[in-house]
């Protein structure tokens, strides 16, 4: 075993921000405890982790891997070859790097890497963000040593003795956003007395949320709001024209999420696990619009875990045309309802998740 402070840590997770940012948050916390530790990330080639991880200051290697398409498609024919290629490359990476622990945060790239690590008796930990696990983590659950989760009742999917409820790792700069409101509004050149709506559809964007905001711009203007609209990388060319509109700012991606949350009075968001965890810490009134296009409709389950505590509103995609204007105008008209939702969602926050996950990492390192 490596000496203290000289640990070698390998992390894998990606495909979306919901898998990448937890891995980066965990790495940052380990680095704060062990400044001389060495880190290596492993992701899927051509996915956003190949850009975001180096931006965070870490090395990354890419695997030729992607998921199985749910529909019958020619892409599925290459899947066995991708798995074999990724297992072969994972073995080479692990043999060369010699990690003391392997940490997975979901996404297809973490499957081969964590499988190889566990097969080589390297301590392994996975972090599952959702109330309904992804296929990669479900398959890995039997092989890894520990599973850190954010929701109750996951014994249906994982061995009970391996489960530790920690919550999801979130950006540490969200913990003090209440002190950043003035600075944040200045950063976005917002009017301080005007109501601010933040729209976020996930790291890649949401077609349905973007269509909704485009359709409702005139209505939102009548509600006297200014809008910070993250439309996502896939949609920016289509929607950037609205950034020239009075009181509307359109972004492909928001790098200063702490400022975006601090500036907001109301948030419209998808219900990906990390977004939900962040919004609990932020403590602002939220309207969740879950994506129906995810395994087992887990975004609706994530959102309902909050909504059932009278801590957020939810509108299903199929109900947007009928319900959006009514729900939004009622919420914006009621300072009392906004305060109630903000207070209740904050009660659900698990603010020490990253520290608690790394406590579990340390226990495995010191075994």
mmCIF file of C-alpha atoms in Angstrom:
data_model
loop_
_atom_site.group_PDB
_atom_site.id
_atom_site.type_symbol
_atom_site.label_atom_id
_atom_site.label_comp_id
_atom_site.label_asym_id
_atom_site.label_seq_id
_atom_site.Cartn_x
_atom_site.Cartn_y
_atom_site.Cartn_z
ATOM 1 C CA UNK A 1 0.000 0.000 0.000
ATOM 2 C CA UNK A 2 1.235 3.483 -0.839
ATOM 3 C CA UNK A 3 2.372 5.726 1.974
ATOM 4 C CA UNK A 4 0.029 8.391 3.263
ATOM 5 C CA UNK A 5 -0.148 11.410 0.928
ATOM 6 C CA UNK A 6 1.178 9.446 -2.043
ATOM 7 C CA UNK A 7 -2.017 7.637 -2.935
ATOM 8 C CA UNK A 8 -2.873 7.022 -6.569
ATOM 9 C CA UNK A 9 -6.553 7.620 -7.251
ATOM 10 C CA UNK A 10 -8.364 6.630 -10.433
ATOM 11 C CA UNK A 11 -11.849 8.023 -11.082
ATOM 12 C CA UNK A 12 -14.334 7.298 -13.827
ATOM 13 C CA UNK A 13 -17.687 8.793 -14.683
ATOM 14 C CA UNK A 14 -19.116 10.752 -17.531
ATOM 15 C CA UNK A 15 -21.429 11.272 -20.448
ATOM 16 C CA UNK A 16 -23.276 14.095 -18.693
ATOM 17 C CA UNK A 17 -22.465 16.701 -16.068
ATOM 18 C CA UNK A 18 -24.428 14.620 -13.559
ATOM 19 C CA UNK A 19 -21.677 11.984 -13.636
ATOM 20 C CA UNK A 20 -18.665 14.261 -14.251
ATOM 21 C CA UNK A 21 -19.090 16.926 -11.572
ATOM 22 C CA UNK A 22 -19.490 14.463 -8.675
ATOM 23 C CA UNK A 23 -16.213 12.795 -9.725
ATOM 24 C CA UNK A 24 -14.446 16.171 -9.850
ATOM 25 C CA UNK A 25 -15.917 17.171 -6.451
ATOM 26 C CA UNK A 26 -14.680 13.893 -4.910
ATOM 27 C CA UNK A 27 -11.208 14.363 -6.444
ATOM 28 C CA UNK A 28 -11.012 17.933 -5.122
ATOM 29 C CA UNK A 29 -11.884 16.806 -1.598
ATOM 30 C CA UNK A 30 -9.303 13.980 -1.692
ATOM 31 C CA UNK A 31 -6.717 16.465 -2.980
ATOM 32 C CA UNK A 32 -7.464 18.847 -0.094
ATOM 33 C CA UNK A 33 -6.677 16.010 2.353
ATOM 34 C CA UNK A 34 -3.779 14.478 0.403
ATOM 35 C CA UNK A 35 -2.101 17.247 -1.633
ATOM 36 C CA UNK A 36 0.529 14.848 -3.018
ATOM 37 C CA UNK A 37 -1.972 12.247 -4.248
ATOM 38 C CA UNK A 38 -1.891 11.405 -7.960
ATOM 39 C CA UNK A 39 -5.129 11.420 -9.946
ATOM 40 C CA UNK A 40 -6.199 9.939 -13.252
ATOM 41 C CA UNK A 41 -9.688 10.157 -14.754
ATOM 42 C CA UNK A 42 -11.043 7.714 -17.313
ATOM 43 C CA UNK A 43 -13.951 8.737 -19.540
ATOM 44 C CA UNK A 44 -15.656 7.983 -22.819
ATOM 45 C CA UNK A 45 -13.980 9.371 -25.936
ATOM 46 C CA UNK A 46 -15.914 12.215 -27.591
ATOM 47 C CA UNK A 47 -18.014 12.926 -24.484
ATOM 48 C CA UNK A 48 -17.996 16.108 -22.440
ATOM 49 C CA UNK A 49 -15.700 14.730 -19.712
ATOM 50 C CA UNK A 50 -12.788 14.911 -22.175
ATOM 51 C CA UNK A 51 -13.196 18.705 -22.030
ATOM 52 C CA UNK A 52 -14.499 19.351 -18.492
ATOM 53 C CA UNK A 53 -12.003 17.198 -16.550
ATOM 54 C CA UNK A 54 -8.855 18.900 -17.980
ATOM 55 C CA UNK A 55 -10.544 22.263 -17.315
ATOM 56 C CA UNK A 56 -10.736 21.189 -13.651
ATOM 57 C CA UNK A 57 -6.988 20.451 -13.693
ATOM 58 C CA UNK A 58 -6.926 16.652 -13.965
ATOM 59 C CA UNK A 59 -5.534 14.210 -16.546
ATOM 60 C CA UNK A 60 -7.987 11.990 -18.384
ATOM 61 C CA UNK A 61 -7.783 9.001 -20.711
ATOM 62 C CA UNK A 62 -10.629 8.059 -23.073
ATOM 63 C CA UNK A 63 -12.239 4.684 -23.755
ATOM 64 C CA UNK A 64 -14.103 3.710 -26.919
ATOM 65 C CA UNK A 65 -17.429 3.041 -25.211
ATOM 66 C CA UNK A 66 -21.068 4.049 -25.436
ATOM 67 C CA UNK A 67 -24.363 2.662 -24.243
ATOM 68 C CA UNK A 68 -26.769 0.284 -25.908
ATOM 69 C CA UNK A 69 -29.453 2.154 -27.841
ATOM 70 C CA UNK A 70 -32.909 1.251 -26.593
ATOM 71 C CA UNK A 71 -34.204 0.996 -30.165
ATOM 72 C CA UNK A 72 -32.865 -1.571 -32.616
ATOM 73 C CA UNK A 73 -30.078 0.239 -34.400
ATOM 74 C CA UNK A 74 -26.885 -0.514 -36.295
ATOM 75 C CA UNK A 75 -24.939 1.242 -33.528
ATOM 76 C CA UNK A 76 -25.724 -1.681 -31.234
ATOM 77 C CA UNK A 77 -23.729 -4.009 -33.500
ATOM 78 C CA UNK A 78 -20.515 -2.267 -32.418
ATOM 79 C CA UNK A 79 -21.337 -2.516 -28.691
ATOM 80 C CA UNK A 80 -19.562 -5.868 -27.995
ATOM 81 C CA UNK A 81 -16.447 -4.609 -29.775
ATOM 82 C CA UNK A 82 -16.523 -1.393 -27.722
ATOM 83 C CA UNK A 83 -16.835 -3.350 -24.469
ATOM 84 C CA UNK A 84 -13.889 -5.611 -25.357
ATOM 85 C CA UNK A 85 -11.806 -2.625 -26.467
ATOM 86 C CA UNK A 86 -12.631 -0.748 -23.236
ATOM 87 C CA UNK A 87 -11.852 -3.734 -21.009
ATOM 88 C CA UNK A 88 -8.504 -4.194 -22.787
ATOM 89 C CA UNK A 89 -7.613 -0.502 -22.449
ATOM 90 C CA UNK A 90 -8.806 -0.407 -18.815
ATOM 91 C CA UNK A 91 -6.430 -3.295 -18.002
ATOM 92 C CA UNK A 92 -3.549 -1.386 -19.619
ATOM 93 C CA UNK A 93 -4.421 1.832 -17.759
ATOM 94 C CA UNK A 94 -4.690 0.087 -14.373
ATOM 95 C CA UNK A 95 -1.475 -1.891 -14.919
ATOM 96 C CA UNK A 96 0.430 1.286 -15.807
ATOM 97 C CA UNK A 97 -1.087 3.626 -13.177
ATOM 98 C CA UNK A 98 -1.329 1.084 -10.292
ATOM 99 C CA UNK A 99 -4.152 2.847 -8.406
ATOM 100 C CA UNK A 100 -4.732 2.401 -4.682
ATOM 101 C CA UNK A 101 -8.482 2.845 -5.223
ATOM 102 C CA UNK A 102 -10.936 3.141 -8.119
ATOM 103 C CA UNK A 103 -13.985 5.411 -7.798
ATOM 104 C CA UNK A 104 -16.918 5.366 -10.213
ATOM 105 C CA UNK A 105 -19.704 7.929 -10.514
ATOM 106 C CA UNK A 106 -21.753 6.300 -13.289
ATOM 107 C CA UNK A 107 -21.809 6.535 -17.046
ATOM 108 C CA UNK A 108 -20.666 3.849 -19.438
ATOM 109 C CA UNK A 109 -16.914 4.447 -19.144
ATOM 110 C CA UNK A 110 -16.967 3.621 -15.441
ATOM 111 C CA UNK A 111 -18.255 0.084 -16.145
ATOM 112 C CA UNK A 112 -15.161 -1.484 -17.744
ATOM 113 C CA UNK A 113 -12.748 0.427 -15.516
ATOM 114 C CA UNK A 114 -14.393 -0.471 -12.194
ATOM 115 C CA UNK A 115 -14.933 -4.048 -13.362
ATOM 116 C CA UNK A 116 -11.222 -4.472 -14.111
ATOM 117 C CA UNK A 117 -10.211 -2.746 -10.853
ATOM 118 C CA UNK A 118 -12.472 -4.972 -8.737
ATOM 119 C CA UNK A 119 -11.249 -8.083 -10.602
ATOM 120 C CA UNK A 120 -7.686 -7.067 -9.674
ATOM 121 C CA UNK A 121 -8.634 -6.762 -5.974
ATOM 122 C CA UNK A 122 -8.182 -2.966 -6.017
ATOM 123 C CA UNK A 123 -10.530 -1.282 -3.491
ATOM 124 C CA UNK A 124 -13.569 0.091 -5.339
ATOM 125 C CA UNK A 125 -16.333 2.558 -4.497
ATOM 126 C CA UNK A 126 -19.215 3.752 -6.642
ATOM 127 C CA UNK A 127 -21.425 6.763 -6.074
ATOM 128 C CA UNK A 128 -25.008 6.479 -7.307
ATOM 129 C CA UNK A 129 -26.727 9.836 -7.736
ATOM 130 C CA UNK A 130 -30.262 8.745 -8.630
ATOM 131 C CA UNK A 131 -33.259 7.233 -6.884
ATOM 132 C CA UNK A 132 -33.231 4.662 -9.718
ATOM 133 C CA UNK A 133 -29.703 3.450 -10.534
ATOM 134 C CA UNK A 134 -28.269 3.406 -14.026
ATOM 135 C CA UNK A 135 -27.447 0.086 -15.670
ATOM 136 C CA UNK A 136 -23.674 0.519 -15.203
ATOM 137 C CA UNK A 137 -23.854 0.917 -11.432
ATOM 138 C CA UNK A 138 -26.461 -1.829 -11.092
ATOM 139 C CA UNK A 139 -24.076 -4.251 -12.806
ATOM 140 C CA UNK A 140 -21.104 -3.068 -10.734
ATOM 141 C CA UNK A 141 -22.953 -3.234 -7.414
ATOM 142 C CA UNK A 142 -22.177 -6.913 -6.832
ATOM 143 C CA UNK A 143 -18.418 -6.469 -7.446
ATOM 144 C CA UNK A 144 -17.469 -3.203 -5.703
ATOM 145 C CA UNK A 145 -16.662 -2.719 -2.015
ATOM 146 C CA UNK A 146 -18.859 0.279 -1.170
ATOM 147 C CA UNK A 147 -21.811 2.108 -2.700
ATOM 148 C CA UNK A 148 -22.551 5.699 -1.654
ATOM 149 C CA UNK A 149 -26.142 6.713 -2.402
ATOM 150 C CA UNK A 150 -28.343 9.810 -2.171
ATOM 151 C CA UNK A 151 -31.759 8.210 -1.661
ATOM 152 C CA UNK A 152 -33.381 5.666 0.643
ATOM 153 C CA UNK A 153 -34.672 2.224 -0.386
ATOM 154 C CA UNK A 154 -31.900 1.281 -2.798
ATOM 155 C CA UNK A 155 -31.592 -2.194 -1.257
ATOM 156 C CA UNK A 156 -33.819 -3.285 -4.162
ATOM 157 C CA UNK A 157 -30.845 -2.781 -6.477
ATOM 158 C CA UNK A 158 -27.709 -3.168 -4.353
ATOM 159 C CA UNK A 159 -26.383 -5.419 -1.557
ATOM 160 C CA UNK A 160 -27.602 -3.785 1.644
ATOM 161 C CA UNK A 161 -24.320 -4.222 3.545
ATOM 162 C CA UNK A 162 -22.435 -2.111 1.000
ATOM 163 C CA UNK A 163 -24.795 0.900 1.060
ATOM 164 C CA UNK A 164 -23.945 4.210 2.742
ATOM 165 C CA UNK A 165 -26.352 7.146 2.413
ATOM 166 C CA UNK A 166 -24.235 10.244 1.916
ATOM 167 C CA UNK A 167 -26.143 12.417 -0.548
ATOM 168 C CA UNK A 168 -24.660 13.707 -3.794
ATOM 169 C CA UNK A 169 -21.389 15.629 -4.097
ATOM 170 C CA UNK A 170 -22.089 19.225 -5.102
ATOM 171 C CA UNK A 171 -19.993 22.281 -5.846
ATOM 172 C CA UNK A 172 -18.717 23.701 -2.562
ATOM 173 C CA UNK A 173 -19.184 27.252 -3.848
ATOM 174 C CA UNK A 174 -22.968 26.769 -3.484
ATOM 175 C CA UNK A 175 -22.802 26.595 0.294
ATOM 176 C CA UNK A 176 -22.555 30.373 0.717
ATOM 177 C CA UNK A 177 -24.618 31.703 -2.194
ATOM 178 C CA UNK A 178 -26.773 33.816 0.158
ATOM 179 C CA UNK A 179 -23.792 36.165 0.506
ATOM 180 C CA UNK A 180 -23.319 36.518 -3.274
ATOM 181 C CA UNK A 181 -26.647 37.980 -4.451
ATOM 182 C CA UNK A 182 -25.461 41.524 -5.126
ATOM 183 C CA UNK A 183 -22.212 40.394 -6.764
ATOM 184 C CA UNK A 184 -24.101 37.821 -8.861
ATOM 185 C CA UNK A 185 -26.677 40.309 -10.157
ATOM 186 C CA UNK A 186 -23.852 42.679 -11.087
ATOM 187 C CA UNK A 187 -22.027 39.830 -12.839
ATOM 188 C CA UNK A 188 -25.045 39.234 -15.104
ATOM 189 C CA UNK A 189 -25.834 42.984 -15.414
ATOM 190 C CA UNK A 190 -29.286 42.380 -13.947
ATOM 191 C CA UNK A 191 -31.667 44.967 -12.503
ATOM 192 C CA UNK A 192 -31.502 44.484 -8.736
ATOM 193 C CA UNK A 193 -35.150 45.338 -8.111
ATOM 194 C CA UNK A 194 -36.467 43.066 -10.867
ATOM 195 C CA UNK A 195 -37.490 39.422 -10.430
ATOM 196 C CA UNK A 196 -34.990 36.930 -11.924
ATOM 197 C CA UNK A 197 -35.895 33.562 -13.445
ATOM 198 C CA UNK A 198 -33.127 30.994 -14.001
ATOM 199 C CA UNK A 199 -33.826 28.272 -16.595
ATOM 200 C CA UNK A 200 -31.544 25.217 -16.660
ATOM 201 C CA UNK A 201 -32.143 22.109 -18.736
ATOM 202 C CA UNK A 202 -29.087 20.064 -17.829
ATOM 203 C CA UNK A 203 -25.533 20.222 -19.178
ATOM 204 C CA UNK A 204 -26.516 19.357 -22.758
ATOM 205 C CA UNK A 205 -29.802 21.265 -22.724
ATOM 206 C CA UNK A 206 -33.464 20.251 -22.940
ATOM 207 C CA UNK A 207 -35.382 20.531 -26.192
ATOM 208 C CA UNK A 208 -38.790 20.642 -24.459
ATOM 209 C CA UNK A 209 -37.818 23.277 -21.877
ATOM 210 C CA UNK A 210 -36.270 25.437 -24.606
ATOM 211 C CA UNK A 211 -39.447 25.152 -26.695
ATOM 212 C CA UNK A 212 -41.491 26.129 -23.642
ATOM 213 C CA UNK A 213 -39.421 29.236 -22.851
ATOM 214 C CA UNK A 214 -39.448 30.348 -26.500
ATOM 215 C CA UNK A 215 -43.245 29.972 -26.611
ATOM 216 C CA UNK A 216 -43.747 31.727 -23.261
ATOM 217 C CA UNK A 217 -41.395 34.724 -23.702
ATOM 218 C CA UNK A 218 -44.292 37.150 -24.189
ATOM 219 C CA UNK A 219 -46.104 35.714 -21.162
ATOM 220 C CA UNK A 220 -42.934 35.951 -19.042
ATOM 221 C CA UNK A 221 -42.546 39.563 -20.159
ATOM 222 C CA UNK A 222 -46.028 40.283 -18.758
ATOM 223 C CA UNK A 223 -44.833 38.759 -15.455
ATOM 224 C CA UNK A 224 -42.072 41.396 -15.388
ATOM 225 C CA UNK A 225 -39.174 38.938 -15.027
ATOM 226 C CA UNK A 226 -35.618 38.986 -16.335
ATOM 227 C CA UNK A 227 -34.343 35.619 -17.549
ATOM 228 C CA UNK A 228 -31.021 33.763 -17.390
ATOM 229 C CA UNK A 229 -31.572 30.912 -19.857
ATOM 230 C CA UNK A 230 -29.046 28.090 -20.189
ATOM 231 C CA UNK A 231 -30.275 26.423 -23.366
ATOM 232 C CA UNK A 232 -27.406 23.909 -23.680
ATOM 233 C CA UNK A 233 -24.712 23.127 -26.193
ATOM 234 C CA UNK A 234 -27.039 21.271 -28.576
ATOM 235 C CA UNK A 235 -29.478 24.176 -28.851
ATOM 236 C CA UNK A 236 -27.438 27.357 -28.523
ATOM 237 C CA UNK A 237 -27.299 28.175 -32.254
ATOM 238 C CA UNK A 238 -31.081 27.894 -32.428
ATOM 239 C CA UNK A 239 -31.930 30.040 -29.402
ATOM 240 C CA UNK A 240 -29.104 32.568 -29.090
ATOM 241 C CA UNK A 241 -31.136 35.129 -31.098
ATOM 242 C CA UNK A 242 -33.335 35.652 -28.031
ATOM 243 C CA UNK A 243 -30.295 36.867 -26.128
ATOM 244 C CA UNK A 244 -30.732 40.156 -27.951
ATOM 245 C CA UNK A 245 -34.206 40.488 -26.441
ATOM 246 C CA UNK A 246 -34.838 42.889 -23.594
ATOM 247 C CA UNK A 247 -34.554 41.134 -20.204
ATOM 248 C CA UNK A 248 -33.393 37.783 -21.698
ATOM 249 C CA UNK A 249 -29.857 36.368 -21.543
ATOM 250 C CA UNK A 250 -29.146 33.098 -23.383
ATOM 251 C CA UNK A 251 -26.133 30.922 -22.563
ATOM 252 C CA UNK A 252 -24.801 27.699 -24.028
ATOM 253 C CA UNK A 253 -23.360 26.767 -20.638
ATOM 254 C CA UNK A 254 -23.069 28.550 -17.284
ATOM 255 C CA UNK A 255 -19.607 28.230 -15.773
ATOM 256 C CA UNK A 256 -20.530 30.378 -12.756
ATOM 257 C CA UNK A 257 -23.419 28.295 -11.428
ATOM 258 C CA UNK A 258 -23.004 29.762 -7.944
ATOM 259 C CA UNK A 259 -23.669 33.243 -9.371
ATOM 260 C CA UNK A 260 -26.576 31.966 -11.501
ATOM 261 C CA UNK A 261 -28.252 30.424 -8.450
ATOM 262 C CA UNK A 262 -27.453 33.444 -6.275
ATOM 263 C CA UNK A 263 -29.031 35.827 -8.793
ATOM 264 C CA UNK A 264 -32.198 33.742 -9.211
ATOM 265 C CA UNK A 265 -35.521 34.266 -7.444
ATOM 266 C CA UNK A 266 -37.202 31.257 -9.103
ATOM 267 C CA UNK A 267 -35.605 28.307 -10.923
ATOM 268 C CA UNK A 268 -37.033 26.137 -13.692
ATOM 269 C CA UNK A 269 -35.011 22.936 -13.942
ATOM 270 C CA UNK A 270 -34.836 19.351 -15.099
ATOM 271 C CA UNK A 271 -34.726 16.872 -12.210
ATOM 272 C CA UNK A 272 -31.398 15.160 -12.744
ATOM 273 C CA UNK A 273 -30.006 13.934 -9.432
ATOM 274 C CA UNK A 274 -27.196 16.484 -9.144
ATOM 275 C CA UNK A 275 -29.478 19.380 -10.087
ATOM 276 C CA UNK A 276 -31.936 18.296 -7.383
ATOM 277 C CA UNK A 277 -29.150 18.018 -4.785
ATOM 278 C CA UNK A 278 -27.776 21.441 -5.720
ATOM 279 C CA UNK A 279 -31.206 23.059 -5.610
ATOM 280 C CA UNK A 280 -31.784 21.681 -2.099
ATOM 281 C CA UNK A 281 -28.612 23.461 -0.957
ATOM 282 C CA UNK A 282 -29.479 26.651 -2.871
ATOM 283 C CA UNK A 283 -32.896 26.906 -1.201
ATOM 284 C CA UNK A 284 -34.797 28.802 -3.915
ATOM 285 C CA UNK A 285 -38.352 28.053 -5.142
ATOM 286 C CA UNK A 286 -38.171 25.553 -8.007
ATOM 287 C CA UNK A 287 -40.456 24.295 -10.757
ATOM 288 C CA UNK A 288 -39.202 20.864 -11.838
ATOM 289 C CA UNK A 289 -39.893 19.675 -15.387
ATOM 290 C CA UNK A 290 -38.565 16.084 -15.319
ATOM 291 C CA UNK A 291 -37.285 14.478 -18.501
ATOM 292 C CA UNK A 292 -39.503 11.513 -19.426
ATOM 293 C CA UNK A 293 -36.741 10.141 -21.689
ATOM 294 C CA UNK A 294 -34.630 8.506 -18.986
ATOM 295 C CA UNK A 295 -34.512 4.968 -17.605
ATOM 296 C CA UNK A 296 -37.512 4.104 -15.428
ATOM 297 C CA UNK A 297 -38.593 7.784 -15.442
ATOM 298 C CA UNK A 298 -36.104 8.374 -12.610
ATOM 299 C CA UNK A 299 -36.186 12.182 -12.956
ATOM 300 C CA UNK A 300 -39.860 12.183 -11.957
ATOM 301 C CA UNK A 301 -38.948 10.017 -8.944
ATOM 302 C CA UNK A 302 -36.109 12.442 -8.041
ATOM 303 C CA UNK A 303 -38.472 15.419 -8.262
ATOM 304 C CA UNK A 304 -41.293 13.739 -6.327
ATOM 305 C CA UNK A 305 -38.937 13.036 -3.417
ATOM 306 C CA UNK A 306 -38.814 16.844 -3.044
ATOM 307 C CA UNK A 307 -42.379 17.734 -4.102
ATOM 308 C CA UNK A 308 -43.955 15.363 -1.537
ATOM 309 C CA UNK A 309 -42.297 17.459 1.197
ATOM 310 C CA UNK A 310 -44.018 20.627 -0.109
ATOM 311 C CA UNK A 311 -40.552 21.803 -1.186
ATOM 312 C CA UNK A 312 -40.976 22.332 -4.964
ATOM 313 C CA UNK A 313 -43.533 22.332 -7.780
ATOM 314 C CA UNK A 314 -43.591 19.841 -10.647
ATOM 315 C CA UNK A 315 -45.060 20.058 -14.140
ATOM 316 C CA UNK A 316 -44.848 17.009 -16.372
ATOM 317 C CA UNK A 317 -43.909 17.652 -19.993
ATOM 318 C CA UNK A 318 -47.330 16.511 -21.182
ATOM 319 C CA UNK A 319 -49.003 19.137 -18.945
ATOM 320 C CA UNK A 320 -46.807 22.133 -19.805
ATOM 321 C CA UNK A 321 -49.144 23.745 -22.328
ATOM 322 C CA UNK A 322 -52.121 23.453 -19.985
ATOM 323 C CA UNK A 323 -50.471 24.222 -16.625
ATOM 324 C CA UNK A 324 -47.318 26.326 -17.001
ATOM 325 C CA UNK A 325 -48.760 29.844 -17.137
ATOM 326 C CA UNK A 326 -51.187 29.171 -14.293
ATOM 327 C CA UNK A 327 -48.580 27.616 -11.959
ATOM 328 C CA UNK A 328 -45.911 30.202 -12.740
ATOM 329 C CA UNK A 329 -48.159 33.232 -12.278
ATOM 330 C CA UNK A 330 -49.497 31.838 -8.970
ATOM 331 C CA UNK A 331 -45.971 31.259 -7.682
ATOM 332 C CA UNK A 332 -44.583 34.638 -8.720
ATOM 333 C CA UNK A 333 -47.606 36.392 -7.179
ATOM 334 C CA UNK A 334 -47.136 34.724 -3.783
ATOM 335 C CA UNK A 335 -44.080 35.802 -1.780
ATOM 336 C CA UNK A 336 -45.370 33.503 0.987
ATOM 337 C CA UNK A 337 -45.374 30.425 -1.286
ATOM 338 C CA UNK A 338 -41.884 31.255 -2.563
ATOM 339 C CA UNK A 339 -40.587 31.535 0.989
ATOM 340 C CA UNK A 340 -42.276 28.287 2.035
ATOM 341 C CA UNK A 341 -40.837 26.292 -0.886
ATOM 342 C CA UNK A 342 -37.354 27.778 -0.375
ATOM 343 C CA UNK A 343 -37.369 26.965 3.344
ATOM 344 C CA UNK A 344 -38.670 23.404 2.840
ATOM 345 C CA UNK A 345 -36.267 22.451 0.040
ATOM 346 C CA UNK A 346 -33.315 23.655 2.110
ATOM 347 C CA UNK A 347 -34.310 21.225 4.891
ATOM 348 C CA UNK A 348 -33.662 18.333 2.467
ATOM 349 C CA UNK A 349 -30.081 19.364 1.712
ATOM 350 C CA UNK A 350 -27.282 16.902 2.534
ATOM 351 C CA UNK A 351 -24.482 19.451 2.656
ATOM 352 C CA UNK A 352 -21.643 17.169 3.795
ATOM 353 C CA UNK A 353 -22.003 14.569 1.030
ATOM 354 C CA UNK A 354 -18.577 15.065 -0.554
ATOM 355 C CA UNK A 355 -16.783 14.892 2.805
ATOM 356 C CA UNK A 356 -18.708 11.777 3.842
ATOM 357 C CA UNK A 357 -17.953 10.006 0.539
ATOM 358 C CA UNK A 358 -14.253 10.777 0.926
ATOM 359 C CA UNK A 359 -14.401 9.514 4.539
ATOM 360 C CA UNK A 360 -15.506 6.173 3.020
ATOM 361 C CA UNK A 361 -12.700 6.393 0.433
ATOM 362 C CA UNK A 362 -10.205 6.894 3.275
ATOM 363 C CA UNK A 363 -11.502 3.845 5.139
ATOM 364 C CA UNK A 364 -10.913 1.709 2.037
ATOM 365 C CA UNK A 365 -7.442 3.193 1.505
ATOM 366 C CA UNK A 366 -6.429 2.452 5.087
ATOM 367 C CA UNK A 367 -7.788 -1.108 5.259
#
